[in-house]
């Protein structure tokens, strides 16, 4: 009986050993099967942008003889992206601020310059693209599908997307099976902004779980034709100030990486209502202008804008949005209502910071 029992137990024991070996086989990167692979861990974040004034209009008439009033139009594509150690996209958010400053025939301002302008994502269904869409999808829906497609790919793979020309306004529409029924907008600027985000990406200072895009768009500094307080002629100009923020947050909501930039874009007009700015010239942000921005001349601390914003970013790291919003500030003058008044920054940052803080707060609110 004992002999028979031992013969029976040998194969059972062998099967148990094999099963045990299979179940305890180490997983990749020493992680449990339910833990995401380190391949998707965020290593860097980037902020990319493309700005154009090419759609601005002169005072004149169209081909049908109908009057056309001057419109300064600034289109700013913004991309916040996170990349893993191999350069693959882990997270990406794309938006587009199509900002307009309208003038009357006498070159007085028609737009309310106190309005805060909305991006295409913020406009949502109100953007109204679905009416003319073959696939009956709004801009924000199509861009969400493009973002989804980009994840898990390198920038080179994304740049190699097959595209086709739909018409002169749509020279680069996706021509890949996964997107043909989902995205019919032209994508060249979104891909270019993503590439810039990758090229200028910075390493994060902790374990990021979410990345967000924040922004603030203002036309408050636009000017009508007129004279200043000294009787000097002022020519009309549409000015769009677009603050952009890409920020990464850890599981506790603390900033572990932040990039801030500001596109101060002007469309200048002559007295005849014609655009005098070069529509095809590259439109640079304050960071891209660097020393050429020229703020250091009037700076008490002799620091350029990009240097000051780098110090502000450094101060934000490791803090929650509430802690950042609670920063003590002071009013320097009407143009600087919110200058840092904390010991760590008083000798490093003299720019007004309310829009940059609001941008980080929005990035957190929209983070994914």
Short mmCIF file of N, CA and C in Angstrom, two decimals, residues 72 100-101 103 109 111-117 216-225 234-243 262-268 286 293 334-337 352 354-356:
data_model
loop_
_atom_site.label_atom_id
_atom_site.label_comp_id
_atom_site.label_asym_id
_atom_site.label_seq_id
_atom_site.Cartn_x
_atom_site.Cartn_y
_atom_site.Cartn_z
N UNK A 72 -6.32 91.04 -36.88
CA UNK A 72 -5.02 90.46 -36.49
C UNK A 72 -5.31 89.08 -35.92
N UNK A 100 -8.08 86.28 -32.23
CA UNK A 100 -8.31 87.36 -33.19
C UNK A 100 -8.52 88.70 -32.50
N UNK A 101 -7.96 89.74 -33.10
CA UNK A 101 -8.21 91.13 -32.68
C UNK A 101 -8.82 91.83 -33.89
N UNK A 103 -10.65 95.03 -35.92
CA UNK A 103 -10.64 96.50 -35.98
C UNK A 103 -11.81 96.99 -36.82
N UNK A 109 -10.51 99.82 -32.23
CA UNK A 109 -10.67 98.42 -31.85
C UNK A 109 -12.14 98.01 -31.83
N UNK A 111 -12.85 94.52 -31.18
CA UNK A 111 -12.84 93.48 -30.14
C UNK A 111 -12.81 94.11 -28.75
N UNK A 112 -13.40 93.41 -27.79
CA UNK A 112 -13.30 93.83 -26.38
C UNK A 112 -11.98 93.28 -25.86
N UNK A 113 -11.01 94.16 -25.64
CA UNK A 113 -9.68 93.69 -25.28
C UNK A 113 -9.60 93.16 -23.83
N UNK A 114 -10.68 93.28 -23.09
CA UNK A 114 -10.69 92.74 -21.72
C UNK A 114 -11.12 91.27 -21.70
N UNK A 115 -11.61 90.79 -22.84
CA UNK A 115 -12.06 89.40 -22.90
C UNK A 115 -10.88 88.44 -22.77
N UNK A 116 -11.11 87.33 -22.06
CA UNK A 116 -10.15 86.23 -22.02
C UNK A 116 -10.53 85.28 -23.14
N UNK A 117 -9.62 85.03 -24.03
CA UNK A 117 -9.93 84.22 -25.20
C UNK A 117 -9.81 82.73 -24.90
N UNK A 216 -2.94 80.86 -20.72
CA UNK A 216 -3.72 82.08 -20.50
C UNK A 216 -3.53 82.93 -21.75
N UNK A 217 -4.64 83.34 -22.36
CA UNK A 217 -4.57 84.11 -23.61
C UNK A 217 -5.22 85.48 -23.40
N UNK A 218 -4.47 86.53 -23.72
CA UNK A 218 -4.97 87.90 -23.52
C UNK A 218 -4.67 88.77 -24.74
N UNK A 219 -5.61 89.68 -25.07
CA UNK A 219 -5.39 90.67 -26.14
C UNK A 219 -5.41 92.09 -25.56
N UNK A 220 -5.21 92.18 -24.24
CA UNK A 220 -5.36 93.45 -23.54
C UNK A 220 -4.37 94.52 -23.98
N UNK A 221 -3.24 94.13 -24.55
CA UNK A 221 -2.22 95.11 -24.95
C UNK A 221 -2.34 95.56 -26.40
N UNK A 222 -3.44 95.19 -27.05
CA UNK A 222 -3.67 95.64 -28.43
C UNK A 222 -3.97 97.14 -28.46
N UNK A 223 -3.66 97.79 -29.59
CA UNK A 223 -3.82 99.24 -29.67
C UNK A 223 -4.58 99.67 -30.94
N UNK A 224 -5.41 100.68 -30.79
CA UNK A 224 -6.11 101.30 -31.92
C UNK A 224 -5.26 102.44 -32.48
N UNK A 225 -5.61 102.90 -33.68
CA UNK A 225 -4.97 104.08 -34.24
C UNK A 225 -5.31 105.28 -33.37
N UNK A 234 0.06 106.79 -32.53
CA UNK A 234 0.11 105.37 -32.20
C UNK A 234 -0.55 104.60 -33.34
N UNK A 235 0.19 103.71 -33.96
CA UNK A 235 -0.36 102.90 -35.05
C UNK A 235 -1.07 101.67 -34.48
N UNK A 236 -2.09 101.18 -35.20
CA UNK A 236 -2.83 100.03 -34.69
C UNK A 236 -1.97 98.77 -34.64
N UNK A 237 -2.23 97.96 -33.61
CA UNK A 237 -1.51 96.69 -33.46
C UNK A 237 -2.36 95.72 -32.66
N UNK A 238 -2.48 94.52 -33.19
CA UNK A 238 -3.11 93.45 -32.43
C UNK A 238 -2.03 92.69 -31.69
N UNK A 239 -2.13 92.62 -30.37
CA UNK A 239 -1.13 91.89 -29.58
C UNK A 239 -1.81 90.77 -28.81
N UNK A 240 -1.29 89.56 -28.99
CA UNK A 240 -1.82 88.39 -28.29
C UNK A 240 -0.72 87.83 -27.39
N UNK A 241 -0.98 87.85 -26.10
CA UNK A 241 -0.04 87.29 -25.12
C UNK A 241 -0.55 85.92 -24.69
N UNK A 242 0.21 84.89 -25.03
CA UNK A 242 -0.22 83.52 -24.75
C UNK A 242 0.77 82.86 -23.80
N UNK A 243 0.35 82.71 -22.55
CA UNK A 243 1.14 81.99 -21.56
C UNK A 243 0.90 80.50 -21.75
N UNK A 262 6.04 82.21 -22.77
CA UNK A 262 5.08 83.27 -23.08
C UNK A 262 5.31 83.75 -24.51
N UNK A 263 4.29 83.61 -25.35
CA UNK A 263 4.37 84.10 -26.73
C UNK A 263 3.71 85.47 -26.79
N UNK A 264 4.52 86.50 -26.89
CA UNK A 264 4.03 87.88 -26.96
C UNK A 264 4.06 88.27 -28.44
N UNK A 265 2.95 88.01 -29.13
CA UNK A 265 2.92 88.11 -30.59
C UNK A 265 2.17 89.35 -31.04
N UNK A 266 2.82 90.15 -31.90
CA UNK A 266 2.21 91.40 -32.37
C UNK A 266 1.98 91.38 -33.88
N UNK A 267 0.82 91.91 -34.29
CA UNK A 267 0.53 92.11 -35.71
C UNK A 267 0.37 93.62 -35.89
N UNK A 268 1.36 94.24 -36.53
CA UNK A 268 1.38 95.69 -36.69
C UNK A 268 0.65 96.09 -37.97
N UNK A 286 9.23 84.28 -25.52
CA UNK A 286 10.22 84.97 -24.68
C UNK A 286 11.42 84.08 -24.37
N UNK A 293 15.30 89.40 -25.97
CA UNK A 293 14.04 89.98 -25.47
C UNK A 293 14.30 91.37 -24.88
N UNK A 334 1.13 99.21 -11.82
CA UNK A 334 -0.05 98.70 -12.51
C UNK A 334 0.28 97.57 -13.49
N UNK A 335 1.48 97.60 -14.05
CA UNK A 335 1.89 96.55 -14.97
C UNK A 335 2.47 95.33 -14.27
N UNK A 336 2.72 95.46 -12.99
CA UNK A 336 3.31 94.37 -12.20
C UNK A 336 2.54 94.23 -10.88
N UNK A 337 1.29 93.73 -10.95
CA UNK A 337 0.45 93.66 -9.75
C UNK A 337 0.75 92.50 -8.82
N UNK A 352 5.86 89.90 -12.94
CA UNK A 352 4.58 89.61 -12.29
C UNK A 352 4.18 88.17 -12.65
N UNK A 354 1.14 86.25 -11.73
CA UNK A 354 -0.21 85.71 -11.56
C UNK A 354 -0.64 84.78 -12.71
N UNK A 355 -0.28 85.14 -13.94
CA UNK A 355 -0.68 84.31 -15.09
C UNK A 355 0.07 82.99 -15.14
N UNK A 356 1.31 82.99 -14.64
CA UNK A 356 2.11 81.76 -14.65
C UNK A 356 1.59 80.78 -13.58
#
